[in-house]
Amino acid sequence: MATTSSMFMYSLTIQSPTAITQSILGQFTGTKEQQIVIASGSRLTLYRPDATQGSISTITCQDVFGIIRALAAFRLAGSNKDYIIIGSDSGRITIIEYVPSQNRFNRLHLETFGKSGIRRVIPGQYLAVDPKGRACLIASVEKNKLVYVLNRNAQAELTISSPLEAHKPQTLVFALVALDNGYENPIFAALEVDYGDSDQDPTGLAYEEVEKHLVYYELDLGLNHVVRKWSDPVDRTANILFQVPGGSDGPSGVLVCGEDNITYRHINQEAFRVAIPRRRGATEDPNRKRIVVSGVMHKMKGAFFFLLQSEDGDLFKVTLDMVEDENEEPTGEVKRLKIKYFDTVPIASSLCILKSGFLFVASESGNHDFYQFNSLGDEDQEAEYTSDSFPADFTEPYTPVYFHPRTAQNVNLVESINSMNPLLGCQVANLTDEDAPQIYSICGTGARSTFRTLKHGLEVSEIVGSEVPRRPVAVWTTKINRSDEFDSYIILSFEDETLVLSIGETVEEVTDTGLITTAPTLAIQQLGEDSLIQVHPKGMRHILADKQVNEWPAPQHRSIVAASTNERQVALALSSGEIVYFEMDSDGSLSEYDEKKEMTGTVTCLSLGEVPAGRVRSPYLAVGCDDSTVRILSLDPDSTLENKSVQGLTSAPSALLIMNMADSSSGGSTLYLHIGLHSGVYLRTVLDEITGELSDTRTRFLGPSAAKLFRVSVKGQTAVLALSTRPWLGYSDPQSKGFMLTPLNYMRMDWGWNFSSEQCTEGMVGIESGNLRIFTIEKLTSNLIQESIPLKYTPRHFVKHPDLPYFYVIAAEYNILSPATKDRLLNDALNSNAINGDTTLLPPEEFGYPRGKGHWASCIQVVDPVSAKAALQSIELEENEAAVSVATVLFSSQDDEVFLVVGTGKDIVVSPRSSAGGFIHVYRFQEEGKELEFIHKTKVEEPPMALLGFQGRLLAGVGKELHIFDLGMKQLLRKAKSQVVPNLVVGMQTQGSRIIVSDVQESVVYVIYKFQENLLIPFVDDVVPRWTTCTTMVDYETTAGGDKFGNLWLLRCPLKASEEADEEGSGAHLVQERQYLQGAPNRLSLMAHFFPQDIPTSIQKTQLVVGGRDVLIWSGLQGTIGILIPFVSREDVDFFQTLEQHLRSEDAPLAGRDHLIYRSYYVPVKGTIDGDLCERYALLPNDKKQMIAGELDRSVREIERKISVSFFLNSFD
């Protein structure tokens, strides 16, 4: 990294990419249950499907810091665990396994075979593994194929051989699969095209006649070499292969899927072909052919079937009939191929069928779905087509077959996994006046598009919410006996009384518990084996198992103001500032310590920790006083109530909690003191178990009201429920074990406590005003809450109203029939007595919109994400117009009224780019922004790809030109125009008279507008041709942006050029200034550059916490959301640079990619620290942590604090 940079950013991912490129199924944990491993960008995630609950949960997620190109699972013979092979951009083949004890993937083998990067002739694009786990073949798009033999050595460890070559020059590979042929020599099948003759023939005739071949490569295990065994021509449109079971399970061979047909092929077997059924309907094109885009084969006892998916999302069940001998046993020879419509699900990049009867659909866009099979489609009435009706020769024509799509019958959706792929834009705004802003985004394609609101928090599921006659002030739950599995009582404390409710099938009041009900309660505790403690202001009741009651009255003229208890100890604070301490004897009775400890001020709160396992008492008592101090008192018999340590605070403490929590620094658990202050600040400090010293204090502001703290249990771990103006949960991250403090997506509560019953084993009970609420927290793995609003078409851009909480989304869909065309076709079908079912309208969210080549469907939608949480208005564009840009513009000529301006193109062809012209539509806001009224539209030469409000007028990017318009009565009036970029204006930003113009492939140009001369003059441009996708101005000189190759960069204008451009009257000088290398006179300098491996679609400068530092938040096409945090001190930069260097060597990327080269994919990384790499420090083994800490001359806890604080102070947890 260039250390000379004057600007440094800390890059961190808030949300990992959600697009799934591939998913594989296997028994990766070594148990009988199946798991799913998915690849998303550079991340591997392991999911555990739960067949009993019908749900799917994340086990672990690991960044490999490389592009995952292919995944395959394999198992060695006799093993019960599956390994994973990764084909990546590292030029190496990687074999990894999941280690449950460490909850991470470990690398077993890393074999180098070529250069790094994604290249045509470097293997890694295709990967196939022999079903018996004996060998794998890794292939490139062109020429090279390598076979590795997999085995185990004498120590039963996995071994991998040297590669065996199966290269063939001038050959392109379209698909690759391993054949299932039992224990015979492994065979791999590939779809190949030899382009040698086409390359040499300038006339193009050889290209027209080129054939696609199905080729078999056999690995001879005896001779240890690979031979090209068989080759046969197949349909030129063939695009994908599927393995057919072999050995004792089936006939072996492959299914070759091409356009409109599926063929069974195998060596020494005749071919069988069926057509892919086409959709029938009034709005469907009967001549449109389908291809198979994904599929899965599933084996059952004595049978197997395929589910193959077309590009419409339709699933087809494909089966093979076998020739039988005289005993009706299958002979291994195929008789016919059969296909029938099964169901329709979202278009998938991968399909997985689990043995437990579930289907996992990794969707190409939108949420990923988890379905349960209702049936296998054997009993339905769908027409089945067989190969008997179609010629086997792929050159012969046949009559197409049709089906009517219907709603799903054979599969049933049980869970969806949130996915924001593709994420086409996001904006940060605080529309709900909460303490943190929300992220508003547009994502998805077609009718599955959504407008999503992201909030920082944990999702809460409410089980019970019931009103209580009076307003309670506190609530507890308790067991009767220590051995009880569930709680028996709910105790509600009011201002002057206590109510006891029993927990059973119903919750009802009970009066025979021995608890006093005529006074408020301060604490309830199940003590010893079978007794209860109740603390009230005037004393303490000890209720024994036989309902005998022992009373301890408070001293005269004094009352109890605070109490803390555990199963063996009780500590009480009196109004006089004295501490009374009790401990349970061996006979189960409570004995009071002789002396009372006097505190200097009034005690506000107490905390006794839980009794550690194998001990008889908690060693410390924490006491908070109104003099803004916390004291730690010893409870050791030799030094009872002696002061051990004291900590000064900024405000009086309102709550204390001593508890053990998992700790990433020590690798085990650590005793913490959690402190809540009256000012709403929460502190967490380490309490030394030997000395009682307090250290490593971390703080967080929760809200402007006093913080209350409660010990709760969530997902098997002890956690802290912190209540202020909103509820928060402090817990250990399931993977890193680092402490997280996350708000709950729930209403404000006054009190909370743990709750456990048969119906809700791990819940919480809380008081909200006069209501009693019981709730649970389902997931700790995701701390971003999503709310979705459906959109009509693929969203392209969106803007927020300058003053109101509404968004205006432009959406457009290509090759889709517009509503007017669709209605006309349906009416024609109704009038012509169409076949029953042809006019059935199916929901487009499931079945997509009817296709039509060259057609556009486009609309403008008004979205209210706060109150209505819906699209309020939808305006369809007619005459094959498609919306391409949108802006809210204040026109000075209209008394500073704000209008919505939408740019459209007519008859747009995406590639090569062309159109029949463009228009600029102007809309007036009505009903306080909830509705739009059309004013007029203005024709321009090309579709305006960028619009912007500029000095009370409209700035439009039309082709290569910038135009300035004012609003007229019947159309827009052009005031100025200038050609400023070489190709196409795709974005604009402005401050003052300066405009930053983005070109589609030539980076950004700084343009100055001279009002007196009415000139737009470019004065600075870039030296690198960046294919710009988004930009934002960081300050007057600096621009941050992203490009379509997945880079983020910051560019700065030279100060001298900037000052010259802003000088008054410098227009003539700038116009006449000499161009430099056919561009602007000056050049931008690069300040920072980083490769995050996702295409940035939006970037914005904002604050993510109130009063926090300005950060850059960006969104990526695959669903990534990341931030760039500026460093303010050189010391921090040096620290993180050194930490990064150590982590690169001590925690090398899983797939073998060099981290520094990976982050410098196109341009060397500059001025940016990789926060995702730094965060992996918490996941290292303890010895490596200590070693790195020693090198940095800091403690492990200091380093972890530094990593968490750099993020903690600026953004989401």
PDB file of N, CA and C in Angstrom, residues 740-785:
ATOM      1  N   MET A 740     -21.646  -7.875  21.265  1.00  0.00           N
ATOM      2  CA  MET A 740     -22.495  -7.068  20.387  1.00  0.00           C
ATOM      3  C   MET A 740     -23.581  -6.424  21.244  1.00  0.00           C
ATOM      4  N   LEU A 741     -23.875  -5.173  20.990  1.00  0.00           N
ATOM      5  CA  LEU A 741     -24.997  -4.494  21.652  1.00  0.00           C
ATOM      6  C   LEU A 741     -25.908  -3.974  20.553  1.00  0.00           C
ATOM      7  N   THR A 742     -27.066  -4.590  20.426  1.00  0.00           N
ATOM      8  CA  THR A 742     -27.940  -4.336  19.282  1.00  0.00           C
ATOM      9  C   THR A 742     -29.338  -3.977  19.770  1.00  0.00           C
ATOM     10  N   PRO A 743     -29.967  -2.949  19.198  1.00  0.00           N
ATOM     11  CA  PRO A 743     -31.345  -2.622  19.607  1.00  0.00           C
ATOM     12  C   PRO A 743     -32.324  -3.704  19.157  1.00  0.00           C
ATOM     13  N   LEU A 744     -33.404  -3.853  19.898  1.00  0.00           N
ATOM     14  CA  LEU A 744     -34.470  -4.789  19.516  1.00  0.00           C
ATOM     15  C   LEU A 744     -35.531  -4.021  18.750  1.00  0.00           C
ATOM     16  N   ASN A 745     -36.083  -4.636  17.742  1.00  0.00           N
ATOM     17  CA  ASN A 745     -37.150  -4.023  16.955  1.00  0.00           C
ATOM     18  C   ASN A 745     -38.474  -4.198  17.714  1.00  0.00           C
ATOM     19  N   TYR A 746     -38.592  -3.438  18.794  1.00  0.00           N
ATOM     20  CA  TYR A 746     -39.733  -3.633  19.694  1.00  0.00           C
ATOM     21  C   TYR A 746     -40.035  -2.309  20.379  1.00  0.00           C
ATOM     22  N   MET A 747     -41.183  -2.246  21.026  1.00  0.00           N
ATOM     23  CA  MET A 747     -41.594  -1.007  21.696  1.00  0.00           C
ATOM     24  C   MET A 747     -40.778  -0.765  22.972  1.00  0.00           C
ATOM     25  N   ARG A 748     -40.868   0.451  23.496  1.00  0.00           N
ATOM     26  CA  ARG A 748     -40.172   0.800  24.734  1.00  0.00           C
ATOM     27  C   ARG A 748     -40.752  -0.013  25.880  1.00  0.00           C
ATOM     28  N   MET A 749     -39.876  -0.528  26.745  1.00  0.00           N
ATOM     29  CA  MET A 749     -40.327  -1.323  27.889  1.00  0.00           C
ATOM     30  C   MET A 749     -39.774  -0.741  29.182  1.00  0.00           C
ATOM     31  N   ASP A 750     -40.539  -0.950  30.278  1.00  0.00           N
ATOM     32  CA  ASP A 750     -40.136  -0.423  31.588  1.00  0.00           C
ATOM     33  C   ASP A 750     -39.374  -1.463  32.400  1.00  0.00           C
ATOM     34  N   TRP A 751     -39.562  -2.741  32.109  1.00  0.00           N
ATOM     35  CA  TRP A 751     -38.938  -3.802  32.900  1.00  0.00           C
ATOM     36  C   TRP A 751     -38.894  -5.068  32.053  1.00  0.00           C
ATOM     37  N   GLY A 752     -37.922  -5.920  32.298  1.00  0.00           N
ATOM     38  CA  GLY A 752     -37.848  -7.185  31.566  1.00  0.00           C
ATOM     39  C   GLY A 752     -37.282  -8.283  32.443  1.00  0.00           C
ATOM     40  N   TRP A 753     -37.569  -9.532  32.090  1.00  0.00           N
ATOM     41  CA  TRP A 753     -37.062 -10.673  32.859  1.00  0.00           C
ATOM     42  C   TRP A 753     -37.091 -11.916  31.979  1.00  0.00           C
ATOM     43  N   ASN A 754     -36.331 -12.907  32.379  1.00  0.00           N
ATOM     44  CA  ASN A 754     -36.319 -14.172  31.645  1.00  0.00           C
ATOM     45  C   ASN A 754     -37.657 -14.897  31.799  1.00  0.00           C
ATOM     46  N   PHE A 755     -38.036 -15.666  30.788  1.00  0.00           N
ATOM     47  CA  PHE A 755     -39.307 -16.413  30.858  1.00  0.00           C
ATOM     48  C   PHE A 755     -39.121 -17.760  30.179  1.00  0.00           C
ATOM     49  N   SER A 756     -39.557 -18.822  30.841  1.00  0.00           N
ATOM     50  CA  SER A 756     -39.431 -20.164  30.266  1.00  0.00           C
ATOM     51  C   SER A 756     -40.659 -20.991  30.608  1.00  0.00           C
ATOM     52  N   SER A 757     -41.325 -21.505  29.579  1.00  0.00           N
ATOM     53  CA  SER A 757     -42.485 -22.389  29.786  1.00  0.00           C
ATOM     54  C   SER A 757     -42.463 -23.463  28.713  1.00  0.00           C
ATOM     55  N   GLU A 758     -43.417 -24.390  28.774  1.00  0.00           N
ATOM     56  CA  GLU A 758     -43.455 -25.472  27.766  1.00  0.00           C
ATOM     57  C   GLU A 758     -43.648 -24.916  26.366  1.00  0.00           C
ATOM     58  N   GLN A 759     -44.482 -23.870  26.255  1.00  0.00           N
ATOM     59  CA  GLN A 759     -44.770 -23.301  24.937  1.00  0.00           C
ATOM     60  C   GLN A 759     -43.633 -22.402  24.441  1.00  0.00           C
ATOM     61  N   CYS A 760     -42.894 -21.808  25.367  1.00  0.00           N
ATOM     62  CA  CYS A 760     -41.829 -20.864  25.012  1.00  0.00           C
ATOM     63  C   CYS A 760     -40.649 -21.132  25.940  1.00  0.00           C
ATOM     64  N   THR A 761     -39.728 -21.987  25.473  1.00  0.00           N
ATOM     65  CA  THR A 761     -38.653 -22.441  26.370  1.00  0.00           C
ATOM     66  C   THR A 761     -37.632 -21.351  26.647  1.00  0.00           C
ATOM     67  N   GLU A 762     -37.439 -20.419  25.712  1.00  0.00           N
ATOM     68  CA  GLU A 762     -36.421 -19.381  25.889  1.00  0.00           C
ATOM     69  C   GLU A 762     -36.990 -18.039  25.454  1.00  0.00           C
ATOM     70  N   GLY A 763     -37.681 -17.405  26.379  1.00  0.00           N
ATOM     71  CA  GLY A 763     -38.303 -16.136  26.036  1.00  0.00           C
ATOM     72  C   GLY A 763     -38.025 -15.086  27.081  1.00  0.00           C
ATOM     73  N   MET A 764     -38.707 -13.959  26.950  1.00  0.00           N
ATOM     74  CA  MET A 764     -38.591 -12.868  27.915  1.00  0.00           C
ATOM     75  C   MET A 764     -39.982 -12.338  28.200  1.00  0.00           C
ATOM     76  N   VAL A 765     -40.151 -11.818  29.417  1.00  0.00           N
ATOM     77  CA  VAL A 765     -41.401 -11.182  29.790  1.00  0.00           C
ATOM     78  C   VAL A 765     -41.075  -9.733  30.134  1.00  0.00           C
ATOM     79  N   GLY A 766     -41.913  -8.818  29.680  1.00  0.00           N
ATOM     80  CA  GLY A 766     -41.624  -7.410  29.907  1.00  0.00           C
ATOM     81  C   GLY A 766     -42.884  -6.621  30.183  1.00  0.00           C
ATOM     82  N   ILE A 767     -42.684  -5.419  30.717  1.00  0.00           N
ATOM     83  CA  ILE A 767     -43.799  -4.510  30.992  1.00  0.00           C
ATOM     84  C   ILE A 767     -43.662  -3.325  30.056  1.00  0.00           C
ATOM     85  N   GLU A 768     -44.751  -3.053  29.356  1.00  0.00           N
ATOM     86  CA  GLU A 768     -44.793  -1.898  28.460  1.00  0.00           C
ATOM     87  C   GLU A 768     -46.056  -1.125  28.824  1.00  0.00           C
ATOM     88  N   SER A 769     -45.896   0.051  29.474  1.00  0.00           N
ATOM     89  CA  SER A 769     -47.021   0.827  30.014  1.00  0.00           C
ATOM     90  C   SER A 769     -47.860  -0.079  30.902  1.00  0.00           C
ATOM     91  N   GLY A 770     -49.116  -0.314  30.544  1.00  0.00           N
ATOM     92  CA  GLY A 770     -49.970  -1.170  31.368  1.00  0.00           C
ATOM     93  C   GLY A 770     -50.126  -2.558  30.784  1.00  0.00           C
ATOM     94  N   ASN A 771     -49.204  -2.985  29.917  1.00  0.00           N
ATOM     95  CA  ASN A 771     -49.327  -4.277  29.249  1.00  0.00           C
ATOM     96  C   ASN A 771     -48.213  -5.224  29.662  1.00  0.00           C
ATOM     97  N   LEU A 772     -48.568  -6.494  29.714  1.00  0.00           N
ATOM     98  CA  LEU A 772     -47.580  -7.551  29.972  1.00  0.00           C
ATOM     99  C   LEU A 772     -47.291  -8.226  28.630  1.00  0.00           C
ATOM    100  N   ARG A 773     -46.015  -8.302  28.258  1.00  0.00           N
ATOM    101  CA  ARG A 773     -45.681  -8.856  26.949  1.00  0.00           C
ATOM    102  C   ARG A 773     -44.655  -9.963  27.094  1.00  0.00           C
ATOM    103  N   ILE A 774     -44.904 -11.088  26.400  1.00  0.00           N
ATOM    104  CA  ILE A 774     -43.956 -12.205  26.373  1.00  0.00           C
ATOM    105  C   ILE A 774     -43.473 -12.340  24.935  1.00  0.00           C
ATOM    106  N   PHE A 775     -42.149 -12.394  24.756  1.00  0.00           N
ATOM    107  CA  PHE A 775     -41.588 -12.392  23.400  1.00  0.00           C
ATOM    108  C   PHE A 775     -40.304 -13.201  23.362  1.00  0.00           C
ATOM    109  N   THR A 776     -39.882 -13.542  22.152  1.00  0.00           N
ATOM    110  CA  THR A 776     -38.617 -14.271  21.954  1.00  0.00           C
ATOM    111  C   THR A 776     -37.808 -13.574  20.864  1.00  0.00           C
ATOM    112  N   ILE A 777     -36.518 -13.877  20.842  1.00  0.00           N
ATOM    113  CA  ILE A 777     -35.626 -13.399  19.775  1.00  0.00           C
ATOM    114  C   ILE A 777     -35.199 -14.623  18.981  1.00  0.00           C
ATOM    115  N   GLU A 778     -35.566 -14.644  17.691  1.00  0.00           N
ATOM    116  CA  GLU A 778     -35.390 -15.842  16.876  1.00  0.00           C
ATOM    117  C   GLU A 778     -33.954 -16.033  16.394  1.00  0.00           C
ATOM    118  N   LYS A 779     -33.292 -14.937  15.999  1.00  0.00           N
ATOM    119  CA  LYS A 779     -31.969 -15.054  15.363  1.00  0.00           C
ATOM    120  C   LYS A 779     -31.014 -14.039  15.957  1.00  0.00           C
ATOM    121  N   LEU A 780     -29.770 -14.492  16.183  1.00  0.00           N
ATOM    122  CA  LEU A 780     -28.712 -13.571  16.583  1.00  0.00           C
ATOM    123  C   LEU A 780     -27.715 -13.363  15.447  1.00  0.00           C
ATOM    124  N   THR A 781     -27.928 -14.071  14.330  1.00  0.00           N
ATOM    125  CA  THR A 781     -26.935 -14.054  13.245  1.00  0.00           C
ATOM    126  C   THR A 781     -27.079 -12.829  12.351  1.00  0.00           C
ATOM    127  N   SER A 782     -28.249 -12.189  12.338  1.00  0.00           N
ATOM    128  CA  SER A 782     -28.438 -11.026  11.471  1.00  0.00           C
ATOM    129  C   SER A 782     -28.938  -9.860  12.302  1.00  0.00           C
ATOM    130  N   ASN A 783     -28.223  -8.727  12.256  1.00  0.00           N
ATOM    131  CA  ASN A 783     -28.681  -7.572  13.018  1.00  0.00           C
ATOM    132  C   ASN A 783     -29.148  -6.426  12.120  1.00  0.00           C
ATOM    133  N   LEU A 784     -29.588  -6.784  10.914  1.00  0.00           N
ATOM    134  CA  LEU A 784     -30.255  -5.824  10.042  1.00  0.00           C
ATOM    135  C   LEU A 784     -31.667  -6.320   9.778  1.00  0.00           C
ATOM    136  N   ILE A 785     -32.652  -5.513  10.122  1.00  0.00           N
ATOM    137  CA  ILE A 785     -34.059  -5.894   9.931  1.00  0.00           C
ATOM    138  C   ILE A 785     -34.532  -5.321   8.607  1.00  0.00           C
TER     139      ILE A 785
END
